[in-house]
Amino acid sequence: MQHARQHDQARCGDPDRFVPKTLSEAGFEVTTASVDVSSRPSVEALVAMATSLGAVHGLIHAAGVSPSQASPQTILKVDLYGTALVLEAFGKVVAEGGSGVVIASQSGHRLPPLTLEENKALATTPVDQLLNLQMLQLDQIKDTLHAYQLSKRGNALRVMFEAGRWGDRGARVNTISPGIIITPLAKDELSGPRGAGYRRMIDGCPAKRAGTPDEVANVAALLMGPEGGFITGSDILMDGGVTASYWFGSLAPL
């Protein structure tokens, strides 16, 4: 109880207050695991561990790699297949009243429109057949950014499909598509080959800044909690207006 008492002092304005840096320091019981989301055995082991601890009421899936971090094959396997796998696996065990959030990306909103058949394929193809789709073969992928955009569009479509399955268990699932949020991944992009483009998006969007992890967490808290009880199968785009400016404003491709 020491951490809980110290946390109370922080809320009361104690000048020598203890500020927790981890969930454990904040008084929570925490269990960790190393997971490869692109591996079915690894994800299923995580599900088994999670259910052994109790009912699964919440899932936040934020694992992914960016266009500057990995090859097109790895991006598709981690960001697209891995997300579909996690949604399927936890959708079989999520408790009634539970909720899930997938962190997608604004990048999926800048992919040109797909056909109805392509949308359906990304949404509904059985997980272990997903990477066999013709549209995902390397001769169809232009570069790492294209692979990333397809993956993130696929995340939102997959969540729409899974919303029905999760709903059968009395649970909800949604995506958040953040813009540039100052995280280690964003810092990799800002210092990588697409850094100038990232800075142009920050300077040219209506908000005139990047976002913060806390701002994404606030939206996730809404979607995960009872206040978001009527929201499922949805994608929340929060990018400071970058996508709006990309399609209809100053960030439009030259």
PDB file of N, CA and C in Angstrom, residues 52-150:
ATOM      1  N   SER A  52      -5.665 -16.728 -17.770  1.00  0.00           N
ATOM      2  CA  SER A  52      -5.322 -17.390 -16.511  1.00  0.00           C
ATOM      3  C   SER A  52      -5.337 -16.415 -15.338  1.00  0.00           C
ATOM      4  N   LEU A  53      -5.209 -15.126 -15.636  1.00  0.00           N
ATOM      5  CA  LEU A  53      -5.197 -14.103 -14.599  1.00  0.00           C
ATOM      6  C   LEU A  53      -6.602 -13.611 -14.264  1.00  0.00           C
ATOM      7  N   GLY A  54      -7.566 -13.917 -15.130  1.00  0.00           N
ATOM      8  CA  GLY A  54      -8.937 -13.463 -14.907  1.00  0.00           C
ATOM      9  C   GLY A  54      -9.613 -13.123 -16.212  1.00  0.00           C
ATOM     10  N   ALA A  55     -10.803 -12.590 -16.136  1.00  0.00           N
ATOM     11  CA  ALA A  55     -11.557 -12.208 -17.336  1.00  0.00           C
ATOM     12  C   ALA A  55     -10.861 -11.044 -18.039  1.00  0.00           C
ATOM     13  N   VAL A  56     -10.892 -11.078 -19.374  1.00  0.00           N
ATOM     14  CA  VAL A  56     -10.287 -10.013 -20.174  1.00  0.00           C
ATOM     15  C   VAL A  56     -11.361  -8.968 -20.472  1.00  0.00           C
ATOM     16  N   HIS A  57     -11.233  -7.815 -19.852  1.00  0.00           N
ATOM     17  CA  HIS A  57     -12.210  -6.744 -20.041  1.00  0.00           C
ATOM     18  C   HIS A  57     -11.719  -5.650 -20.981  1.00  0.00           C
ATOM     19  N   GLY A  58     -10.410  -5.585 -21.212  1.00  0.00           N
ATOM     20  CA  GLY A  58      -9.888  -4.522 -22.059  1.00  0.00           C
ATOM     21  C   GLY A  58      -8.671  -4.964 -22.841  1.00  0.00           C
ATOM     22  N   LEU A  59      -8.561  -4.468 -24.064  1.00  0.00           N
ATOM     23  CA  LEU A  59      -7.411  -4.745 -24.918  1.00  0.00           C
ATOM     24  C   LEU A  59      -7.032  -3.456 -25.634  1.00  0.00           C
ATOM     25  N   ILE A  60      -5.780  -3.052 -25.518  1.00  0.00           N
ATOM     26  CA  ILE A  60      -5.251  -1.959 -26.330  1.00  0.00           C
ATOM     27  C   ILE A  60      -4.095  -2.517 -27.140  1.00  0.00           C
ATOM     28  N   HIS A  61      -4.256  -2.517 -28.446  1.00  0.00           N
ATOM     29  CA  HIS A  61      -3.246  -3.086 -29.333  1.00  0.00           C
ATOM     30  C   HIS A  61      -2.514  -1.940 -30.031  1.00  0.00           C
ATOM     31  N   ALA A  62      -1.257  -1.756 -29.671  1.00  0.00           N
ATOM     32  CA  ALA A  62      -0.478  -0.639 -30.208  1.00  0.00           C
ATOM     33  C   ALA A  62       0.808  -1.091 -30.884  1.00  0.00           C
ATOM     34  N   ALA A  63       1.009  -2.402 -31.032  1.00  0.00           N
ATOM     35  CA  ALA A  63       2.246  -2.894 -31.638  1.00  0.00           C
ATOM     36  C   ALA A  63       2.274  -2.564 -33.125  1.00  0.00           C
ATOM     37  N   GLY A  64       3.425  -2.147 -33.609  1.00  0.00           N
ATOM     38  CA  GLY A  64       3.558  -1.868 -35.031  1.00  0.00           C
ATOM     39  C   GLY A  64       4.940  -1.358 -35.369  1.00  0.00           C
ATOM     40  N   VAL A  65       5.242  -1.348 -36.652  1.00  0.00           N
ATOM     41  CA  VAL A  65       6.499  -0.792 -37.155  1.00  0.00           C
ATOM     42  C   VAL A  65       6.167   0.244 -38.216  1.00  0.00           C
ATOM     43  N   SER A  66       7.040   1.222 -38.363  1.00  0.00           N
ATOM     44  CA  SER A  66       6.780   2.335 -39.274  1.00  0.00           C
ATOM     45  C   SER A  66       7.511   2.132 -40.609  1.00  0.00           C
ATOM     46  N   PRO A  67       7.193   2.959 -41.623  1.00  0.00           N
ATOM     47  CA  PRO A  67       7.845   2.822 -42.930  1.00  0.00           C
ATOM     48  C   PRO A  67       9.358   2.979 -42.906  1.00  0.00           C
ATOM     49  N   SER A  68       9.888   3.685 -41.918  1.00  0.00           N
ATOM     50  CA  SER A  68      11.338   3.866 -41.837  1.00  0.00           C
ATOM     51  C   SER A  68      12.017   2.787 -41.008  1.00  0.00           C
ATOM     52  N   GLN A  69      11.248   1.880 -40.442  1.00  0.00           N
ATOM     53  CA  GLN A  69      11.810   0.888 -39.539  1.00  0.00           C
ATOM     54  C   GLN A  69      11.899  -0.513 -40.120  1.00  0.00           C
ATOM     55  N   ALA A  70      11.182  -0.794 -41.191  1.00  0.00           N
ATOM     56  CA  ALA A  70      11.068  -2.184 -41.619  1.00  0.00           C
ATOM     57  C   ALA A  70      10.786  -2.271 -43.118  1.00  0.00           C
ATOM     58  N   SER A  71      10.923  -3.483 -43.635  1.00  0.00           N
ATOM     59  CA  SER A  71      10.639  -3.761 -45.044  1.00  0.00           C
ATOM     60  C   SER A  71       9.136  -3.863 -45.260  1.00  0.00           C
ATOM     61  N   PRO A  72       8.685  -3.791 -46.519  1.00  0.00           N
ATOM     62  CA  PRO A  72       7.250  -3.981 -46.782  1.00  0.00           C
ATOM     63  C   PRO A  72       6.725  -5.303 -46.232  1.00  0.00           C
ATOM     64  N   GLN A  73       7.512  -6.384 -46.372  1.00  0.00           N
ATOM     65  CA  GLN A  73       7.051  -7.696 -45.867  1.00  0.00           C
ATOM     66  C   GLN A  73       6.823  -7.651 -44.363  1.00  0.00           C
ATOM     67  N   THR A  74       7.763  -7.049 -43.633  1.00  0.00           N
ATOM     68  CA  THR A  74       7.636  -6.995 -42.179  1.00  0.00           C
ATOM     69  C   THR A  74       6.477  -6.099 -41.767  1.00  0.00           C
ATOM     70  N   ILE A  75       6.308  -4.976 -42.444  1.00  0.00           N
ATOM     71  CA  ILE A  75       5.199  -4.079 -42.129  1.00  0.00           C
ATOM     72  C   ILE A  75       3.870  -4.803 -42.298  1.00  0.00           C
ATOM     73  N   LEU A  76       3.692  -5.502 -43.404  1.00  0.00           N
ATOM     74  CA  LEU A  76       2.435  -6.221 -43.641  1.00  0.00           C
ATOM     75  C   LEU A  76       2.235  -7.329 -42.611  1.00  0.00           C
ATOM     76  N   LYS A  77       3.313  -8.001 -42.247  1.00  0.00           N
ATOM     77  CA  LYS A  77       3.180  -9.117 -41.309  1.00  0.00           C
ATOM     78  C   LYS A  77       2.876  -8.640 -39.896  1.00  0.00           C
ATOM     79  N   VAL A  78       3.509  -7.552 -39.472  1.00  0.00           N
ATOM     80  CA  VAL A  78       3.314  -7.058 -38.113  1.00  0.00           C
ATOM     81  C   VAL A  78       2.057  -6.193 -38.019  1.00  0.00           C
ATOM     82  N   ASP A  79       1.970  -5.173 -38.879  1.00  0.00           N
ATOM     83  CA  ASP A  79       0.917  -4.171 -38.742  1.00  0.00           C
ATOM     84  C   ASP A  79      -0.447  -4.670 -39.230  1.00  0.00           C
ATOM     85  N   LEU A  80      -0.451  -5.468 -40.285  1.00  0.00           N
ATOM     86  CA  LEU A  80      -1.724  -5.936 -40.837  1.00  0.00           C
ATOM     87  C   LEU A  80      -2.105  -7.310 -40.292  1.00  0.00           C
ATOM     88  N   TYR A  81      -1.269  -8.309 -40.577  1.00  0.00           N
ATOM     89  CA  TYR A  81      -1.568  -9.659 -40.115  1.00  0.00           C
ATOM     90  C   TYR A  81      -1.586  -9.726 -38.587  1.00  0.00           C
ATOM     91  N   GLY A  82      -0.604  -9.113 -37.938  1.00  0.00           N
ATOM     92  CA  GLY A  82      -0.530  -9.165 -36.482  1.00  0.00           C
ATOM     93  C   GLY A  82      -1.760  -8.578 -35.821  1.00  0.00           C
ATOM     94  N   THR A  83      -2.258  -7.466 -36.363  1.00  0.00           N
ATOM     95  CA  THR A  83      -3.461  -6.857 -35.801  1.00  0.00           C
ATOM     96  C   THR A  83      -4.672  -7.768 -35.982  1.00  0.00           C
ATOM     97  N   ALA A  84      -4.821  -8.317 -37.186  1.00  0.00           N
ATOM     98  CA  ALA A  84      -5.947  -9.231 -37.441  1.00  0.00           C
ATOM     99  C   ALA A  84      -5.890 -10.436 -36.511  1.00  0.00           C
ATOM    100  N   LEU A  85      -4.681 -10.939 -36.266  1.00  0.00           N
ATOM    101  CA  LEU A  85      -4.502 -12.098 -35.392  1.00  0.00           C
ATOM    102  C   LEU A  85      -4.888 -11.770 -33.954  1.00  0.00           C
ATOM    103  N   VAL A  86      -4.434 -10.632 -33.455  1.00  0.00           N
ATOM    104  CA  VAL A  86      -4.757 -10.234 -32.084  1.00  0.00           C
ATOM    105  C   VAL A  86      -6.267 -10.036 -31.923  1.00  0.00           C
ATOM    106  N   LEU A  87      -6.901  -9.387 -32.897  1.00  0.00           N
ATOM    107  CA  LEU A  87      -8.345  -9.169 -32.822  1.00  0.00           C
ATOM    108  C   LEU A  87      -9.112 -10.489 -32.812  1.00  0.00           C
ATOM    109  N   GLU A  88      -8.687 -11.414 -33.655  1.00  0.00           N
ATOM    110  CA  GLU A  88      -9.355 -12.714 -33.701  1.00  0.00           C
ATOM    111  C   GLU A  88      -9.179 -13.466 -32.385  1.00  0.00           C
ATOM    112  N   ALA A  89      -7.939 -13.511 -31.895  1.00  0.00           N
ATOM    113  CA  ALA A  89      -7.640 -14.313 -30.712  1.00  0.00           C
ATOM    114  C   ALA A  89      -8.339 -13.766 -29.470  1.00  0.00           C
ATOM    115  N   PHE A  90      -8.270 -12.472 -29.256  1.00  0.00           N
ATOM    116  CA  PHE A  90      -8.912 -11.899 -28.071  1.00  0.00           C
ATOM    117  C   PHE A  90     -10.418 -11.773 -28.247  1.00  0.00           C
ATOM    118  N   GLY A  91     -10.881 -11.726 -29.495  1.00  0.00           N
ATOM    119  CA  GLY A  91     -12.318 -11.705 -29.724  1.00  0.00           C
ATOM    120  C   GLY A  91     -13.012 -12.978 -29.300  1.00  0.00           C
ATOM    121  N   LYS A  92     -12.250 -14.051 -29.126  1.00  0.00           N
ATOM    122  CA  LYS A  92     -12.821 -15.327 -28.680  1.00  0.00           C
ATOM    123  C   LYS A  92     -12.952 -15.410 -27.163  1.00  0.00           C
ATOM    124  N   VAL A  93     -12.272 -14.498 -26.440  1.00  0.00           N
ATOM    125  CA  VAL A  93     -12.255 -14.609 -24.977  1.00  0.00           C
ATOM    126  C   VAL A  93     -12.692 -13.341 -24.265  1.00  0.00           C
ATOM    127  N   VAL A  94     -12.862 -12.234 -24.973  1.00  0.00           N
ATOM    128  CA  VAL A  94     -13.182 -10.975 -24.302  1.00  0.00           C
ATOM    129  C   VAL A  94     -14.491 -11.111 -23.526  1.00  0.00           C
ATOM    130  N   ALA A  95     -14.517 -10.523 -22.353  1.00  0.00           N
ATOM    131  CA  ALA A  95     -15.668 -10.649 -21.461  1.00  0.00           C
ATOM    132  C   ALA A  95     -16.803  -9.728 -21.895  1.00  0.00           C
ATOM    133  N   GLU A  96     -18.004 -10.073 -21.486  1.00  0.00           N
ATOM    134  CA  GLU A  96     -19.152  -9.216 -21.747  1.00  0.00           C
ATOM    135  C   GLU A  96     -18.919  -7.847 -21.121  1.00  0.00           C
ATOM    136  N   GLY A  97     -19.220  -6.808 -21.893  1.00  0.00           N
ATOM    137  CA  GLY A  97     -18.953  -5.448 -21.429  1.00  0.00           C
ATOM    138  C   GLY A  97     -17.541  -4.975 -21.711  1.00  0.00           C
ATOM    139  N   GLY A  98     -16.722  -5.856 -22.287  1.00  0.00           N
ATOM    140  CA  GLY A  98     -15.334  -5.502 -22.571  1.00  0.00           C
ATOM    141  C   GLY A  98     -15.203  -4.585 -23.776  1.00  0.00           C
ATOM    142  N   SER A  99     -14.002  -4.067 -23.958  1.00  0.00           N
ATOM    143  CA  SER A  99     -13.755  -3.140 -25.059  1.00  0.00           C
ATOM    144  C   SER A  99     -12.315  -3.271 -25.531  1.00  0.00           C
ATOM    145  N   GLY A 100     -12.117  -3.054 -26.820  1.00  0.00           N
ATOM    146  CA  GLY A 100     -10.779  -3.087 -27.392  1.00  0.00           C
ATOM    147  C   GLY A 100     -10.521  -1.856 -28.246  1.00  0.00           C
ATOM    148  N   VAL A 101      -9.268  -1.435 -28.286  1.00  0.00           N
ATOM    149  CA  VAL A 101      -8.842  -0.322 -29.126  1.00  0.00           C
ATOM    150  C   VAL A 101      -7.590  -0.739 -29.886  1.00  0.00           C
ATOM    151  N   VAL A 102      -7.601  -0.502 -31.195  1.00  0.00           N
ATOM    152  CA  VAL A 102      -6.426  -0.713 -32.038  1.00  0.00           C
ATOM    153  C   VAL A 102      -5.887   0.653 -32.438  1.00  0.00           C
ATOM    154  N   ILE A 103      -4.596   0.858 -32.260  1.00  0.00           N
ATOM    155  CA  ILE A 103      -3.967   2.101 -32.701  1.00  0.00           C
ATOM    156  C   ILE A 103      -3.553   1.931 -34.153  1.00  0.00           C
ATOM    157  N   ALA A 104      -4.272   2.609 -35.044  1.00  0.00           N
ATOM    158  CA  ALA A 104      -3.973   2.563 -36.469  1.00  0.00           C
ATOM    159  C   ALA A 104      -3.129   3.794 -36.830  1.00  0.00           C
ATOM    160  N   SER A 105      -3.506   4.551 -37.851  1.00  0.00           N
ATOM    161  CA  SER A 105      -2.719   5.718 -38.235  1.00  0.00           C
ATOM    162  C   SER A 105      -3.493   6.578 -39.219  1.00  0.00           C
ATOM    163  N   GLN A 106      -3.210   7.890 -39.155  1.00  0.00           N
ATOM    164  CA  GLN A 106      -3.722   8.803 -40.170  1.00  0.00           C
ATOM    165  C   GLN A 106      -3.327   8.353 -41.572  1.00  0.00           C
ATOM    166  N   SER A 107      -2.234   7.631 -41.679  1.00  0.00           N
ATOM    167  CA  SER A 107      -1.710   7.235 -42.985  1.00  0.00           C
ATOM    168  C   SER A 107      -2.717   6.401 -43.770  1.00  0.00           C
ATOM    169  N   GLY A 108      -3.526   5.631 -43.062  1.00  0.00           N
ATOM    170  CA  GLY A 108      -4.538   4.844 -43.750  1.00  0.00           C
ATOM    171  C   GLY A 108      -5.588   5.687 -44.431  1.00  0.00           C
ATOM    172  N   HIS A 109      -5.741   6.930 -43.983  1.00  0.00           N
ATOM    173  CA  HIS A 109      -6.729   7.840 -44.567  1.00  0.00           C
ATOM    174  C   HIS A 109      -6.182   8.559 -45.792  1.00  0.00           C
ATOM    175  N   ARG A 110      -4.906   8.406 -46.070  1.00  0.00           N
ATOM    176  CA  ARG A 110      -4.330   9.049 -47.251  1.00  0.00           C
ATOM    177  C   ARG A 110      -4.095   8.056 -48.386  1.00  0.00           C
ATOM    178  N   LEU A 111      -4.479   6.810 -48.172  1.00  0.00           N
ATOM    179  CA  LEU A 111      -4.453   5.827 -49.252  1.00  0.00           C
ATOM    180  C   LEU A 111      -5.634   6.105 -50.179  1.00  0.00           C
ATOM    181  N   PRO A 112      -5.428   6.150 -51.490  1.00  0.00           N
ATOM    182  CA  PRO A 112      -6.562   6.343 -52.399  1.00  0.00           C
ATOM    183  C   PRO A 112      -7.621   5.263 -52.183  1.00  0.00           C
ATOM    184  N   PRO A 113      -8.870   5.557 -52.536  1.00  0.00           N
ATOM    185  CA  PRO A 113      -9.955   4.602 -52.294  1.00  0.00           C
ATOM    186  C   PRO A 113      -9.670   3.237 -52.916  1.00  0.00           C
ATOM    187  N   LEU A 114     -10.007   2.195 -52.168  1.00  0.00           N
ATOM    188  CA  LEU A 114      -9.911   0.829 -52.675  1.00  0.00           C
ATOM    189  C   LEU A 114     -11.257   0.425 -53.277  1.00  0.00           C
ATOM    190  N   THR A 115     -11.267  -0.654 -54.025  1.00  0.00           N
ATOM    191  CA  THR A 115     -12.530  -1.159 -54.556  1.00  0.00           C
ATOM    192  C   THR A 115     -13.326  -1.822 -53.427  1.00  0.00           C
ATOM    193  N   LEU A 116     -14.610  -2.038 -53.642  1.00  0.00           N
ATOM    194  CA  LEU A 116     -15.427  -2.727 -52.656  1.00  0.00           C
ATOM    195  C   LEU A 116     -14.888  -4.132 -52.399  1.00  0.00           C
ATOM    196  N   GLU A 117     -14.397  -4.776 -53.443  1.00  0.00           N
ATOM    197  CA  GLU A 117     -13.858  -6.132 -53.297  1.00  0.00           C
ATOM    198  C   GLU A 117     -12.586  -6.117 -52.463  1.00  0.00           C
ATOM    199  N   GLU A 118     -11.732  -5.117 -52.674  1.00  0.00           N
ATOM    200  CA  GLU A 118     -10.500  -5.021 -51.883  1.00  0.00           C
ATOM    201  C   GLU A 118     -10.816  -4.726 -50.416  1.00  0.00           C
ATOM    202  N   ASN A 119     -11.782  -3.830 -50.185  1.00  0.00           N
ATOM    203  CA  ASN A 119     -12.193  -3.547 -48.806  1.00  0.00           C
ATOM    204  C   ASN A 119     -12.664  -4.819 -48.111  1.00  0.00           C
ATOM    205  N   LYS A 120     -13.515  -5.570 -48.792  1.00  0.00           N
ATOM    206  CA  LYS A 120     -14.055  -6.787 -48.189  1.00  0.00           C
ATOM    207  C   LYS A 120     -12.960  -7.811 -47.939  1.00  0.00           C
ATOM    208  N   ALA A 121     -12.018  -7.908 -48.868  1.00  0.00           N
ATOM    209  CA  ALA A 121     -10.934  -8.876 -48.701  1.00  0.00           C
ATOM    210  C   ALA A 121     -10.084  -8.540 -47.474  1.00  0.00           C
ATOM    211  N   LEU A 122      -9.717  -7.270 -47.311  1.00  0.00           N
ATOM    212  CA  LEU A 122      -8.911  -6.876 -46.149  1.00  0.00           C
ATOM    213  C   LEU A 122      -9.678  -7.084 -44.850  1.00  0.00           C
ATOM    214  N   ALA A 123     -10.996  -6.897 -44.898  1.00  0.00           N
ATOM    215  CA  ALA A 123     -11.805  -6.996 -43.688  1.00  0.00           C
ATOM    216  C   ALA A 123     -12.094  -8.429 -43.277  1.00  0.00           C
ATOM    217  N   THR A 124     -12.347  -9.299 -44.243  1.00  0.00           N
ATOM    218  CA  THR A 124     -12.960 -10.596 -43.918  1.00  0.00           C
ATOM    219  C   THR A 124     -12.135 -11.827 -44.261  1.00  0.00           C
ATOM    220  N   THR A 125     -11.049 -11.684 -45.012  1.00  0.00           N
ATOM    221  CA  THR A 125     -10.249 -12.860 -45.359  1.00  0.00           C
ATOM    222  C   THR A 125      -9.756 -13.548 -44.084  1.00  0.00           C
ATOM    223  N   PRO A 126      -9.893 -14.866 -43.973  1.00  0.00           N
ATOM    224  CA  PRO A 126      -9.370 -15.560 -42.791  1.00  0.00           C
ATOM    225  C   PRO A 126      -7.932 -15.138 -42.498  1.00  0.00           C
ATOM    226  N   VAL A 127      -7.627 -14.984 -41.236  1.00  0.00           N
ATOM    227  CA  VAL A 127      -6.356 -14.385 -40.822  1.00  0.00           C
ATOM    228  C   VAL A 127      -5.158 -15.061 -41.478  1.00  0.00           C
ATOM    229  N   ASP A 128      -5.123 -16.373 -41.462  1.00  0.00           N
ATOM    230  CA  ASP A 128      -3.940 -17.061 -41.964  1.00  0.00           C
ATOM    231  C   ASP A 128      -3.857 -17.096 -43.484  1.00  0.00           C
ATOM    232  N   GLN A 129      -4.870 -16.558 -44.153  1.00  0.00           N
ATOM    233  CA  GLN A 129      -4.829 -16.415 -45.608  1.00  0.00           C
ATOM    234  C   GLN A 129      -4.640 -14.963 -46.038  1.00  0.00           C
ATOM    235  N   LEU A 130      -4.620 -14.067 -45.078  1.00  0.00           N
ATOM    236  CA  LEU A 130      -4.641 -12.641 -45.373  1.00  0.00           C
ATOM    237  C   LEU A 130      -3.459 -12.199 -46.226  1.00  0.00           C
ATOM    238  N   LEU A 131      -2.269 -12.639 -45.884  1.00  0.00           N
ATOM    239  CA  LEU A 131      -1.078 -12.182 -46.608  1.00  0.00           C
ATOM    240  C   LEU A 131      -0.940 -12.832 -47.977  1.00  0.00           C
ATOM    241  N   ASN A 132      -1.842 -13.752 -48.312  1.00  0.00           N
ATOM    242  CA  ASN A 132      -1.834 -14.363 -49.642  1.00  0.00           C
ATOM    243  C   ASN A 132      -2.647 -13.566 -50.654  1.00  0.00           C
ATOM    244  N   LEU A 133      -3.341 -12.526 -50.206  1.00  0.00           N
ATOM    245  CA  LEU A 133      -4.133 -11.722 -51.138  1.00  0.00           C
ATOM    246  C   LEU A 133      -3.253 -11.143 -52.244  1.00  0.00           C
ATOM    247  N   GLN A 134      -3.759 -11.151 -53.452  1.00  0.00           N
ATOM    248  CA  GLN A 134      -2.988 -10.654 -54.588  1.00  0.00           C
ATOM    249  C   GLN A 134      -2.578  -9.196 -54.395  1.00  0.00           C
ATOM    250  N   MET A 135      -3.453  -8.393 -53.822  1.00  0.00           N
ATOM    251  CA  MET A 135      -3.164  -6.974 -53.641  1.00  0.00           C
ATOM    252  C   MET A 135      -2.027  -6.721 -52.658  1.00  0.00           C
ATOM    253  N   LEU A 136      -1.636  -7.739 -51.892  1.00  0.00           N
ATOM    254  CA  LEU A 136      -0.568  -7.591 -50.897  1.00  0.00           C
ATOM    255  C   LEU A 136       0.746  -8.224 -51.336  1.00  0.00           C
ATOM    256  N   GLN A 137       0.789  -8.727 -52.563  1.00  0.00           N
ATOM    257  CA  GLN A 137       2.043  -9.309 -53.039  1.00  0.00           C
ATOM    258  C   GLN A 137       3.039  -8.207 -53.377  1.00  0.00           C
ATOM    259  N   LEU A 138       4.320  -8.517 -53.260  1.00  0.00           N
ATOM    260  CA  LEU A 138       5.348  -7.487 -53.367  1.00  0.00           C
ATOM    261  C   LEU A 138       5.368  -6.795 -54.720  1.00  0.00           C
ATOM    262  N   ASP A 139       4.905  -7.466 -55.768  1.00  0.00           N
ATOM    263  CA  ASP A 139       4.871  -6.798 -57.070  1.00  0.00           C
ATOM    264  C   ASP A 139       3.729  -5.782 -57.155  1.00  0.00           C
ATOM    265  N   GLN A 140       2.868  -5.773 -56.129  1.00  0.00           N
ATOM    266  CA  GLN A 140       1.775  -4.809 -56.075  1.00  0.00           C
ATOM    267  C   GLN A 140       2.052  -3.676 -55.079  1.00  0.00           C
ATOM    268  N   ILE A 141       3.114  -3.819 -54.288  1.00  0.00           N
ATOM    269  CA  ILE A 141       3.445  -2.852 -53.246  1.00  0.00           C
ATOM    270  C   ILE A 141       4.528  -1.912 -53.751  1.00  0.00           C
ATOM    271  N   LYS A 142       4.246  -0.617 -53.758  1.00  0.00           N
ATOM    272  CA  LYS A 142       5.185   0.357 -54.316  1.00  0.00           C
ATOM    273  C   LYS A 142       6.423   0.548 -53.442  1.00  0.00           C
ATOM    274  N   ASP A 143       6.213   0.647 -52.130  1.00  0.00           N
ATOM    275  CA  ASP A 143       7.311   0.919 -51.208  1.00  0.00           C
ATOM    276  C   ASP A 143       6.825   0.685 -49.782  1.00  0.00           C
ATOM    277  N   THR A 144       7.669   1.014 -48.813  1.00  0.00           N
ATOM    278  CA  THR A 144       7.288   0.772 -47.411  1.00  0.00           C
ATOM    279  C   THR A 144       6.100   1.631 -46.986  1.00  0.00           C
ATOM    280  N   LEU A 145       5.997   2.852 -47.503  1.00  0.00           N
ATOM    281  CA  LEU A 145       4.868   3.705 -47.151  1.00  0.00           C
ATOM    282  C   LEU A 145       3.559   3.108 -47.670  1.00  0.00           C
ATOM    283  N   HIS A 146       3.578   2.592 -48.870  1.00  0.00           N
ATOM    284  CA  HIS A 146       2.374   1.954 -49.428  1.00  0.00           C
ATOM    285  C   HIS A 146       1.966   0.760 -48.574  1.00  0.00           C
ATOM    286  N   ALA A 147       2.930  -0.049 -48.173  1.00  0.00           N
ATOM    287  CA  ALA A 147       2.626  -1.199 -47.307  1.00  0.00           C
ATOM    288  C   ALA A 147       2.019  -0.732 -45.988  1.00  0.00           C
ATOM    289  N   TYR A 148       2.548   0.360 -45.437  1.00  0.00           N
ATOM    290  CA  TYR A 148       2.052   0.896 -44.169  1.00  0.00           C
ATOM    291  C   TYR A 148       0.629   1.428 -44.322  1.00  0.00           C
ATOM    292  N   GLN A 149       0.379   2.160 -45.397  1.00  0.00           N
ATOM    293  CA  GLN A 149      -0.955   2.703 -45.623  1.00  0.00           C
ATOM    294  C   GLN A 149      -1.979   1.584 -45.798  1.00  0.00           C
ATOM    295  N   LEU A 150      -1.633   0.573 -46.561  1.00  0.00           N
ATOM    296  CA  LEU A 150      -2.540  -0.567 -46.728  1.00  0.00           C
ATOM    297  C   LEU A 150      -2.804  -1.252 -45.394  1.00  0.00           C
TER     298      LEU A 150
END
